[in-house]
Amino acid sequence: MNRDSAGREVSRSRRGFLNTLLSVSAIAWLGSVFYPITRYLFPPESHEANVRSVKVGMVGNFEPDSGTIFKFGRKPGLLIRTPEGEFRAFNATCTHLDCTVQYRQDLGQIWCACHNGKYDRAGNNVSGPPPKPLEEYQVTIKDGEITVSS
Amino acid sequence: MTKKPVTKALFKWIDDRFQIQDLVEFLRHKQVPRHGKSLWYYFGGISLFFFLIQVVSGILLLLYYKPGEDSAYEAVQFITAEVEFGWLVRSVHTWAANLMILSAFIHMFSVLFTRAFVKPRELTWITGTLLLFVGLGFGFSGYLLPWNELAFFATKVGTDIVGAIPFIGDSALQLLRGGEDVTGATLSRFFAIHVAVMPAIFTLLLSVHLIMVQRQGMSEPENWKKLPEGDKRYMPFFPHFLLRDLLIWIVALNVLALLAILWPSELGLKADPFLPAPAGIMPEWYFIFMFQTLKLIPAHVLFMEGELLGIFGFGLGAIVWMLLPLWIGHKVRSSTVSLLGILVIIYIVGMTIWGFLV
Ligand code: HEM
Ligand code: FES
């Protein structure tokens, strides 16, 4: 048995119970303050539907041996026309640290300016820091119009 | 001190209510040791001065700046092209940011070399390192605000690194960017952090730091302490040291004005997420040494991703550095401390130069 400040005996279990009650409510109180704040800090999911395919233009608009950035939803895509006239499309986001890549005619490669990363025309990382190939999209051509889809 | 009757009456009026006589006595008797290394004492004050400049110029910028994907770049353009002396205010803000970080670095190393961080000044050192980290955060968050190409990609890269942290990386990235990508949402966040969160934290830390410095007085270098009492020379803090401080602030202001006028900050092109990254993407100079180190670490080290190793390395390094007075006490020889300081400086300066060259 413990004594309280006035010297009365207080049962240990009653004190323990009160302490637990107090701690639990303190934690609940902190939670009810910080939970909403934390949730608030995370932005809500965007309601924009994820784009699965886009039309990027007519075959005739693209020179052989050239690259063009197009909008793939909110992300940049890169459409390449090889010197042989074939089309390939990639996610233009560098697999290293998120910069946007470009096609370099003089190198015949896809190049990232941020840290001099290089990919070949098939999107394979060939030199510099990029750890993985670029994500490739499907290209379909119907009636001369190019469609890129993931 | 002879006071004119009005001043005297005013002083008495205040003293009657707040008892400031003690404070005046304290200031009058406060002494600063005088020796060959005195010059280094001023860098703390210079950092403070540049921070005050940042507060003033930052508030001036706020009067015209509008955060937002469609307005930030245009607002900064408006400030520099149309507002009278707007280019100067912006240039002062950019230059003073750089000078503040530079002088804080110098201040930190001079504290290290004079061994002023050991007991009883551990907490002063710790708050000081925190101030430097918050200063770096100021620079990082401010860099994005003009929403130009360079800042856009530098921020993409800088925040993407955070995403590499295991388990919490994705959430941390979301939290920092306000979404998956660097967008207008990121800009709003960085703006709030730059003009509200950071100033509040910085001011709090700075007050604690300065109160501790005032309370403990300035440290006395070892060999100076060993001098016989008669050979120790002091300088009264008030007014001598303070006046010199002011004099140096004027010099600092002139240097700042010269730099800001001769090399006004540029704006470059507006950020466009649908343009490839231009050549010459670089973080601010004070991040380059970390950046260069990350570049040198191979993609995979044993079972770990290289970047991850780098981030952990720097995180750990920062903590060890911040808690330096816990590992290094009076018993450690000063030559060891100096060696440590010199090695760290060589590393930082060397990596920075290397980073600029490649
Ligand atoms: C209360 C204090 C501060 C306020 C209210 C403030 C406000 C602002 C505003 C409105 C801008 C956007 C305008 C522009 O980009 O030209 C800005 C930019 C910037 N701020 Fe601050 N700032 C403060 C302190 C600081 C500090 C302490 C630092 C650095 C250590 C800093 C570094 C920067 C940088 C590097 C930029 C980008 C400048 C540019 O390229 O235009 N700021 N700040
Ligand atoms: S982000 Fe492309 S090489 Fe680093």
Coordinates of C-alpha atoms and ligand atoms in Angstrom, one line a residue:
Chain A
M1 CA 0.0 0.0 0.0
N2 CA 1.2 3.5 -0.8
R3 CA 0.1 6.7 0.9
D4 CA -1.2 9.8 -0.8
S5 CA -0.1 13.3 0.1
A6 CA -2.6 13.5 3.0
G7 CA -1.2 10.2 4.4
R8 CA -4.2 8.1 3.4
E9 CA -3.5 4.7 2.0
V10 CA -4.1 4.4 -1.7
S11 CA -4.2 1.1 -3.3
R12 CA -1.4 0.5 -5.8
S13 CA -3.8 -0.8 -8.3
R14 CA -6.0 2.3 -8.2
R15 CA -2.9 4.5 -8.8
G16 CA -1.7 2.3 -11.6
F17 CA -5.1 2.4 -13.1
L18 CA -5.2 6.2 -13.0
N19 CA -1.7 6.5 -14.5
T20 CA -2.6 4.2 -17.3
L21 CA -5.8 6.1 -18.0
L22 CA -3.9 9.3 -18.0
S23 CA -1.2 8.0 -20.4
V24 CA -3.7 6.5 -22.7
S25 CA -5.7 9.7 -22.9
A26 CA -2.5 11.7 -23.4
I27 CA -1.6 9.5 -26.3
A28 CA -5.1 9.6 -27.7
W29 CA -5.0 13.4 -27.4
L30 CA -1.7 13.7 -29.2
G31 CA -2.9 11.3 -31.9
S32 CA -6.0 13.4 -32.5
V33 CA -3.9 16.4 -33.0
F34 CA -1.1 15.0 -35.1
Y35 CA -3.1 12.4 -37.2
P36 CA -5.1 15.1 -39.1
I37 CA -2.0 17.2 -39.6
T38 CA 0.0 14.3 -41.0
R39 CA -2.8 13.2 -43.3
Y40 CA -3.2 16.8 -44.4
L41 CA 0.5 16.9 -45.4
F42 CA 0.1 14.1 -47.9
P43 CA -1.6 15.4 -51.0
P44 CA -4.8 13.6 -52.1
E45 CA -4.6 11.2 -55.0
S46 CA -5.0 13.0 -58.2
H47 CA -8.3 12.3 -60.0
E48 CA -6.8 12.7 -63.4
A49 CA -7.1 9.4 -65.1
N50 CA -3.8 7.8 -65.9
V51 CA -3.2 8.2 -69.5
R52 CA -2.8 4.8 -71.3
S53 CA -2.4 6.0 -74.9
V54 CA -2.0 9.2 -76.8
K55 CA -2.0 10.1 -80.5
V56 CA 1.3 12.0 -81.3
G57 CA 0.9 12.9 -84.9
M58 CA 1.3 11.8 -88.5
V59 CA 4.3 9.7 -89.7
G60 CA 5.2 12.4 -92.2
N61 CA 5.8 15.0 -89.4
F62 CA 8.8 13.2 -88.1
E63 CA 12.2 13.2 -89.8
P64 CA 14.3 10.1 -89.8
D65 CA 17.1 10.3 -87.2
S66 CA 15.2 12.6 -84.9
G67 CA 13.6 12.7 -81.4
T68 CA 10.5 14.6 -80.2
I69 CA 9.2 15.1 -76.7
F70 CA 5.4 14.6 -76.4
K71 CA 3.0 14.7 -73.5
F72 CA 2.1 11.3 -72.1
G73 CA -0.5 12.5 -69.6
R74 CA 1.5 14.4 -67.0
K75 CA 4.7 12.8 -68.0
P76 CA 7.1 13.6 -70.9
G77 CA 7.5 10.9 -73.5
L78 CA 10.2 10.7 -76.2
L79 CA 9.4 9.5 -79.7
I80 CA 12.3 8.6 -81.8
R81 CA 12.4 8.0 -85.5
T82 CA 15.5 5.9 -86.3
P83 CA 17.6 6.6 -89.4
E84 CA 16.0 3.5 -90.9
G85 CA 12.6 5.2 -90.4
E86 CA 11.3 3.0 -87.6
F87 CA 9.4 4.6 -84.6
R88 CA 10.1 3.9 -80.9
A89 CA 8.7 5.6 -77.9
F90 CA 9.9 5.8 -74.3
N91 CA 9.1 7.4 -71.0
A92 CA 11.5 10.4 -71.3
T93 CA 12.2 10.3 -67.6
C94 CA 15.8 9.4 -66.9
T95 CA 16.1 6.3 -64.8
H96 CA 18.9 7.9 -62.8
L97 CA 17.5 10.9 -61.0
D98 CA 14.4 12.0 -62.9
C99 CA 15.7 14.5 -65.5
T100 CA 14.2 14.6 -68.9
V101 CA 16.2 13.0 -71.7
Q102 CA 16.6 14.1 -75.3
Y103 CA 17.7 12.5 -78.6
R104 CA 21.1 13.6 -79.8
Q105 CA 21.5 13.3 -83.6
D106 CA 25.3 13.9 -83.4
L107 CA 25.7 10.9 -81.0
G108 CA 22.9 8.8 -82.4
Q109 CA 22.0 8.2 -78.8
I110 CA 19.5 9.3 -76.2
W111 CA 21.2 11.7 -73.8
C112 CA 20.5 13.0 -70.3
A113 CA 22.1 16.4 -69.7
C114 CA 22.0 16.2 -65.9
H115 CA 24.8 13.7 -65.4
N116 CA 25.8 12.8 -68.9
G117 CA 23.8 9.6 -69.0
K118 CA 23.5 7.8 -72.4
Y119 CA 21.1 5.3 -73.8
D120 CA 21.1 3.7 -77.2
R121 CA 18.2 4.1 -79.7
A122 CA 16.6 1.1 -78.1
G123 CA 16.5 2.8 -74.7
N124 CA 19.3 0.6 -73.2
N125 CA 21.5 2.5 -70.7
V126 CA 25.0 2.4 -72.3
S127 CA 27.1 4.8 -70.3
G128 CA 27.0 7.2 -67.4
P129 CA 25.0 6.8 -64.2
P130 CA 21.6 5.5 -65.4
P131 CA 21.0 2.1 -63.7
K132 CA 18.2 0.8 -66.0
P133 CA 16.9 1.1 -69.6
L134 CA 14.2 3.7 -70.3
E135 CA 10.7 2.4 -69.9
E136 CA 9.5 1.6 -73.5
Y137 CA 6.0 2.3 -74.8
Q138 CA 4.2 0.6 -77.7
V139 CA 4.0 2.4 -81.0
T140 CA 1.1 1.6 -83.4
I141 CA 0.6 3.2 -86.7
K142 CA -2.8 3.2 -88.3
D143 CA -3.6 5.2 -91.4
G144 CA -0.3 7.1 -91.0
E145 CA -1.2 8.2 -87.5
I146 CA 1.1 7.3 -84.7
T147 CA -0.4 6.2 -81.3
V148 CA 1.8 5.5 -78.3
S149 CA 0.5 3.4 -75.5
S150 CA 1.8 1.9 -72.3
Chain B
M1 CA 28.8 57.7 -19.4
T2 CA 27.4 61.2 -19.4
K3 CA 23.8 61.3 -20.5
K4 CA 21.8 64.2 -21.6
P5 CA 18.9 64.8 -19.2
V6 CA 16.3 63.5 -21.7
T7 CA 18.1 60.3 -22.3
K8 CA 18.8 60.0 -18.6
A9 CA 15.1 60.5 -17.8
L10 CA 14.1 57.9 -20.4
F11 CA 16.7 55.5 -19.1
K12 CA 15.4 55.9 -15.6
W13 CA 11.8 55.5 -16.7
I14 CA 12.7 52.2 -18.4
D15 CA 15.0 51.1 -15.6
D16 CA 12.3 51.8 -13.0
R17 CA 10.1 49.3 -14.8
F18 CA 12.5 46.7 -16.1
Q19 CA 15.6 47.0 -14.0
I20 CA 18.0 47.1 -17.0
Q21 CA 20.9 48.5 -15.0
D22 CA 22.2 45.0 -14.5
L23 CA 22.2 44.4 -18.2
V24 CA 24.2 47.6 -18.8
E25 CA 26.7 46.6 -16.1
F26 CA 27.0 43.1 -17.6
L27 CA 27.7 44.6 -21.1
R28 CA 30.1 47.2 -19.6
H29 CA 32.2 44.5 -18.0
K30 CA 32.1 41.9 -20.6
Q31 CA 35.5 41.4 -22.0
V32 CA 36.7 39.8 -25.2
P33 CA 40.1 38.2 -25.4
R34 CA 42.4 39.9 -27.8
H35 CA 44.9 37.8 -29.8
G36 CA 46.1 36.9 -33.3
K37 CA 43.0 34.8 -34.0
S38 CA 40.5 37.6 -33.1
L39 CA 39.6 38.0 -36.7
W40 CA 37.8 34.7 -36.8
Y41 CA 35.5 35.8 -34.0
Y42 CA 33.8 38.1 -36.5
F43 CA 32.4 35.5 -38.8
G44 CA 29.6 34.5 -36.6
G45 CA 28.5 38.2 -36.5
I46 CA 28.9 38.4 -40.3
S47 CA 26.7 35.3 -40.8
L48 CA 24.1 37.0 -38.5
F49 CA 24.3 40.2 -40.6
F50 CA 23.7 38.3 -43.8
F51 CA 20.7 36.6 -42.2
L52 CA 19.2 40.0 -41.3
I53 CA 19.8 41.1 -44.9
Q54 CA 17.9 38.0 -46.0
V55 CA 15.0 38.8 -43.8
V56 CA 14.7 42.3 -45.1
S57 CA 15.3 41.5 -48.8
G58 CA 13.1 38.4 -48.5
I59 CA 10.2 40.5 -47.2
L60 CA 10.7 43.0 -50.0
L61 CA 10.6 40.2 -52.6
L62 CA 7.4 38.9 -51.0
L63 CA 5.6 42.1 -51.9
Y64 CA 5.7 41.2 -55.6
Y65 CA 6.4 37.4 -55.7
K66 CA 3.5 35.1 -56.5
P67 CA 4.1 31.4 -56.1
G68 CA 2.5 29.1 -58.7
E69 CA 3.4 27.4 -62.0
D70 CA 1.9 30.2 -64.0
S71 CA 2.9 33.1 -61.9
A72 CA 6.2 32.5 -60.1
Y73 CA 8.6 32.9 -63.1
E74 CA 6.5 35.8 -64.4
A75 CA 6.6 37.6 -61.0
V76 CA 10.4 37.3 -60.7
Q77 CA 10.6 38.6 -64.3
F78 CA 8.4 41.5 -63.3
I79 CA 10.5 42.2 -60.2
T80 CA 13.8 42.3 -62.2
A81 CA 12.5 44.0 -65.3
E82 CA 9.8 46.5 -64.1
V83 CA 10.0 47.2 -60.4
E84 CA 12.4 49.9 -59.7
F85 CA 15.6 48.4 -58.1
G86 CA 13.8 45.0 -58.2
W87 CA 16.8 43.5 -59.9
L88 CA 18.9 44.8 -57.0
V89 CA 16.7 43.4 -54.3
R90 CA 16.7 40.0 -55.9
S91 CA 20.4 40.1 -56.6
V92 CA 21.1 41.1 -53.0
H93 CA 18.9 38.2 -51.8
T94 CA 20.7 35.7 -53.9
W95 CA 24.2 36.9 -53.1
A96 CA 23.6 37.3 -49.4
A97 CA 22.3 33.7 -49.4
N98 CA 25.6 32.6 -50.8
L99 CA 27.7 34.8 -48.5
M100 CA 25.7 33.8 -45.4
I101 CA 26.4 30.1 -46.1
L102 CA 30.0 30.8 -46.8
S103 CA 30.6 32.8 -43.7
A104 CA 28.7 30.2 -41.6
F105 CA 31.1 27.6 -42.9
I106 CA 34.1 29.8 -42.1
H107 CA 32.6 30.5 -38.6
M108 CA 32.1 26.8 -38.0
F109 CA 35.7 25.8 -39.0
S110 CA 37.2 28.7 -36.9
V111 CA 35.3 27.4 -33.9
L112 CA 36.7 23.9 -34.7
F113 CA 40.3 25.1 -35.1
T114 CA 40.2 27.2 -31.9
R115 CA 38.6 24.3 -30.1
A116 CA 35.8 26.5 -28.9
F117 CA 33.3 23.7 -29.2
V118 CA 34.4 21.5 -26.2
K119 CA 32.9 21.6 -22.8
P120 CA 31.1 23.9 -21.7
R121 CA 30.1 25.0 -25.2
E122 CA 28.6 21.7 -26.6
L123 CA 25.1 23.0 -27.0
T124 CA 26.4 26.1 -28.7
W125 CA 28.1 23.9 -31.3
I126 CA 25.1 21.7 -31.7
T127 CA 22.7 24.7 -32.3
G128 CA 25.3 26.1 -34.6
T129 CA 25.4 23.1 -36.8
L130 CA 21.6 22.9 -36.9
L131 CA 21.6 26.6 -38.0
L132 CA 23.9 25.7 -40.8
F133 CA 21.6 22.8 -41.9
V134 CA 18.6 25.0 -41.8
G135 CA 20.6 27.6 -43.8
L136 CA 21.2 24.9 -46.4
G137 CA 17.5 24.2 -46.4
F138 CA 16.8 27.9 -47.0
G139 CA 19.1 27.8 -50.0
F140 CA 17.5 24.6 -51.4
S141 CA 13.9 25.7 -51.0
G142 CA 14.6 29.3 -52.3
Y143 CA 16.4 28.0 -55.4
L144 CA 13.2 26.6 -56.8
L145 CA 11.1 29.7 -56.2
P146 CA 11.9 31.5 -59.5
W147 CA 10.6 28.4 -61.3
N148 CA 13.3 28.4 -64.0
E149 CA 14.7 25.5 -66.0
L150 CA 17.8 25.2 -63.9
A151 CA 16.0 25.2 -60.6
F152 CA 13.3 22.9 -61.8
F153 CA 15.7 20.1 -62.8
A154 CA 18.1 20.7 -59.9
T155 CA 15.1 20.2 -57.6
K156 CA 13.9 17.1 -59.4
V157 CA 17.3 15.6 -58.9
G158 CA 17.7 16.8 -55.4
T159 CA 14.4 15.5 -54.2
D160 CA 14.6 12.2 -56.3
I161 CA 17.6 11.2 -54.2
V162 CA 15.3 11.2 -51.1
G163 CA 13.1 8.6 -52.9
A164 CA 15.9 6.1 -52.7
I165 CA 15.6 5.7 -48.9
P166 CA 14.2 2.3 -48.2
F167 CA 10.6 1.9 -46.9
I168 CA 9.9 5.6 -46.3
G169 CA 11.4 6.9 -49.5
D170 CA 8.2 7.0 -51.5
S171 CA 6.2 8.7 -48.7
A172 CA 9.1 11.2 -48.1
L173 CA 9.2 12.0 -51.7
Q174 CA 5.4 12.6 -51.8
L175 CA 5.6 14.8 -48.7
L176 CA 8.5 16.9 -50.1
R177 CA 7.1 17.3 -53.6
G178 CA 3.4 17.4 -52.7
G179 CA 2.8 14.7 -55.3
E180 CA 4.8 12.3 -57.5
D181 CA 6.5 14.9 -59.6
V182 CA 7.9 18.3 -59.2
T183 CA 4.9 20.5 -60.1
G184 CA 3.2 23.7 -58.9
A185 CA 2.3 21.8 -55.8
T186 CA 6.0 21.4 -55.0
L187 CA 6.5 25.1 -55.6
S188 CA 3.7 26.0 -53.1
R189 CA 5.3 23.7 -50.5
F190 CA 8.8 25.1 -51.0
F191 CA 7.4 28.6 -50.8
A192 CA 5.7 27.9 -47.4
I193 CA 8.8 26.2 -46.1
H194 CA 11.1 29.0 -47.3
V195 CA 9.1 32.0 -46.1
A196 CA 7.4 30.6 -43.0
V197 CA 8.8 27.3 -41.6
M198 CA 12.5 27.9 -42.0
P199 CA 12.4 31.5 -40.7
A200 CA 10.6 30.4 -37.6
I201 CA 13.0 27.5 -36.9
F202 CA 16.0 29.6 -37.8
T203 CA 15.0 32.4 -35.5
L204 CA 14.4 30.1 -32.6
L205 CA 17.7 28.3 -33.0
L206 CA 19.5 31.6 -33.5
S207 CA 18.1 33.1 -30.3
V208 CA 19.2 30.0 -28.3
H209 CA 22.6 30.1 -30.0
L210 CA 23.2 33.8 -29.2
I211 CA 21.9 33.6 -25.7
M212 CA 24.3 30.9 -24.9
V213 CA 27.2 32.8 -26.5
Q214 CA 26.3 35.9 -24.4
R215 CA 25.9 33.9 -21.2
Q216 CA 29.2 32.0 -21.5
G217 CA 31.3 34.7 -23.0
M218 CA 33.8 34.0 -25.8
S219 CA 36.2 31.1 -25.5
E220 CA 39.8 31.7 -24.9
P221 CA 42.2 29.8 -27.2
E222 CA 44.5 27.3 -25.3
N223 CA 47.8 29.0 -25.7
W224 CA 46.4 32.3 -24.9
K225 CA 44.9 30.9 -21.7
K226 CA 48.4 29.8 -20.7
L227 CA 49.8 33.3 -20.8
P228 CA 50.6 35.0 -17.5
E229 CA 47.7 37.2 -16.3
G230 CA 49.5 40.4 -17.1
D231 CA 50.1 39.5 -20.8
K232 CA 46.5 38.7 -21.5
R233 CA 44.9 41.5 -23.4
Y234 CA 41.2 42.0 -23.5
M235 CA 38.9 44.3 -25.3
P236 CA 35.6 45.5 -23.7
F237 CA 32.7 44.1 -25.6
F238 CA 30.8 47.3 -25.3
P239 CA 31.5 49.5 -27.1
H240 CA 34.8 48.4 -28.6
F241 CA 33.9 44.9 -29.9
L242 CA 30.5 46.0 -31.0
L243 CA 31.8 48.9 -32.9
R244 CA 34.3 46.7 -34.7
D245 CA 31.4 44.4 -35.4
L246 CA 29.5 47.3 -37.0
L247 CA 32.5 48.3 -39.0
I248 CA 32.9 44.8 -40.3
W249 CA 29.2 44.7 -41.1
I250 CA 29.7 47.8 -43.2
V251 CA 32.6 46.1 -45.1
A252 CA 30.3 43.1 -45.6
L253 CA 27.5 45.3 -46.9
N254 CA 29.9 46.9 -49.4
V255 CA 31.2 43.5 -50.6
L256 CA 27.6 42.4 -50.9
A257 CA 26.6 45.5 -52.8
L258 CA 29.5 45.2 -55.2
L259 CA 28.8 41.6 -56.0
A260 CA 25.1 42.2 -56.4
I261 CA 25.6 45.1 -58.7
L262 CA 28.4 43.7 -60.8
W263 CA 27.0 40.2 -61.2
P264 CA 23.2 40.5 -60.9
S265 CA 21.4 37.2 -60.6
E266 CA 20.1 35.8 -63.9
L267 CA 16.7 34.2 -64.4
G268 CA 17.2 32.0 -67.5
L269 CA 14.3 30.2 -69.1
K270 CA 11.0 29.3 -67.6
A271 CA 10.7 25.7 -66.3
D272 CA 8.9 23.4 -68.8
P273 CA 8.3 19.8 -67.8
F274 CA 8.0 18.9 -71.5
L275 CA 11.4 20.1 -72.6
P276 CA 14.5 18.0 -72.1
A277 CA 16.9 19.0 -69.3
P278 CA 19.4 21.6 -70.6
A279 CA 23.1 21.2 -70.3
G280 CA 24.7 22.7 -67.2
I281 CA 22.2 21.6 -64.5
M282 CA 23.9 22.2 -61.2
P283 CA 22.9 22.5 -57.7
E284 CA 24.0 25.5 -55.7
W285 CA 27.7 25.4 -55.0
Y286 CA 27.4 24.4 -51.4
F287 CA 25.7 21.1 -52.4
I288 CA 28.2 20.2 -55.1
F289 CA 30.6 18.3 -52.8
M290 CA 27.8 15.9 -51.8
F291 CA 26.6 15.7 -55.3
Q292 CA 30.1 14.9 -56.7
T293 CA 30.6 12.2 -54.0
L294 CA 27.3 10.6 -55.0
K295 CA 28.5 10.5 -58.6
L296 CA 31.7 8.7 -57.6
I297 CA 30.0 6.0 -55.7
P298 CA 29.4 3.0 -58.0
A299 CA 25.7 2.1 -58.8
H300 CA 25.9 -1.0 -56.5
V301 CA 28.1 -1.5 -53.5
L302 CA 27.8 -5.0 -52.2
F303 CA 24.1 -5.5 -51.6
M304 CA 23.3 -1.8 -51.4
E305 CA 22.4 0.8 -54.0
G306 CA 25.2 3.3 -54.4
E307 CA 23.0 6.3 -53.9
L308 CA 21.6 4.9 -50.7
L309 CA 25.0 4.3 -49.3
G310 CA 25.8 7.9 -50.1
I311 CA 22.7 9.2 -48.4
F312 CA 23.3 7.1 -45.3
G313 CA 26.9 8.2 -45.3
F314 CA 26.0 11.9 -45.4
G315 CA 23.2 11.5 -42.8
L316 CA 25.6 9.7 -40.5
G317 CA 28.4 12.2 -41.2
A318 CA 26.1 15.1 -40.3
I319 CA 25.0 13.5 -37.0
V320 CA 28.6 12.7 -36.1
W321 CA 29.7 16.2 -36.9
M322 CA 26.8 17.8 -35.0
L323 CA 27.7 15.7 -31.9
L324 CA 31.4 16.3 -32.3
P325 CA 31.8 17.7 -28.7
L326 CA 30.6 14.4 -27.4
W327 CA 33.5 12.5 -29.0
I328 CA 36.1 15.2 -28.8
G329 CA 36.8 16.6 -25.3
H330 CA 39.7 18.4 -23.7
K331 CA 41.8 15.3 -23.7
V332 CA 42.1 15.1 -27.5
R333 CA 45.2 16.9 -28.7
S334 CA 44.6 20.1 -30.6
S335 CA 46.8 18.9 -33.4
T336 CA 44.4 16.0 -33.9
V337 CA 41.4 18.3 -34.0
S338 CA 43.2 20.6 -36.5
L339 CA 44.1 17.6 -38.6
L340 CA 40.4 16.5 -38.7
G341 CA 39.4 20.0 -39.7
I342 CA 41.9 20.2 -42.4
L343 CA 41.0 16.8 -43.8
V344 CA 37.3 17.8 -43.9
I345 CA 38.1 21.1 -45.6
I346 CA 40.3 19.4 -48.2
Y347 CA 37.5 17.0 -48.9
I348 CA 34.8 19.6 -49.2
V349 CA 36.9 22.1 -51.3
G350 CA 38.4 19.3 -53.4
M351 CA 35.1 17.7 -54.3
T352 CA 33.5 21.1 -55.0
I353 CA 36.3 22.1 -57.4
W354 CA 36.1 18.6 -59.0
G355 CA 32.3 18.9 -59.3
F356 CA 32.7 22.3 -61.1
L357 CA 35.3 21.0 -63.5
V358 CA 33.3 18.0 -64.8
Ligands
HEM1 C1 12.6 35.5 -43.6 C2 13.5 35.2 -44.4 C3 13.3 35.0 -45.9 C4 12.2 35.4 -46.8 C5 10.9 36.0 -46.4 C6 12.6 35.0 -48.1 C7 11.8 35.1 -49.3 C8 12.2 34.7 -50.6 C9 11.3 34.9 -51.7 C10 10.0 35.6 -51.8 C11 12.0 34.4 -52.8 C12 11.6 34.3 -54.3 C13 12.0 35.5 -55.1 C14 13.2 35.2 -56.0 O1 13.4 34.0 -56.3 O2 13.9 36.1 -56.4 C15 13.3 33.9 -52.3 C16 14.3 33.3 -53.1 C17 15.4 32.8 -52.6 N1 15.8 32.8 -51.2 FE1 14.8 33.6 -49.7 N2 13.8 34.4 -48.1 C18 14.3 34.4 -46.8 C19 15.5 34.0 -46.3 C20 16.5 33.3 -47.0 C21 17.7 32.7 -46.5 C22 18.2 32.8 -45.1 C23 18.3 32.2 -47.6 C24 19.6 31.4 -47.7 C25 20.5 31.1 -46.8 C26 17.5 32.4 -48.8 C27 17.8 31.9 -50.0 C28 17.1 32.1 -51.2 C29 17.5 31.8 -52.5 C30 18.8 31.0 -52.9 C31 16.5 32.2 -53.4 C32 16.4 32.0 -54.9 C33 16.9 33.4 -55.5 C34 16.7 33.5 -57.0 O3 17.3 32.7 -57.7 O4 15.9 34.3 -57.4 N3 16.4 33.1 -48.4 N4 13.3 34.1 -50.9
FES2 S1 19.3 12.2 -64.1 FE1 19.8 11.5 -66.1 S2 21.9 11.0 -65.8 FE2 21.3 11.7 -63.8

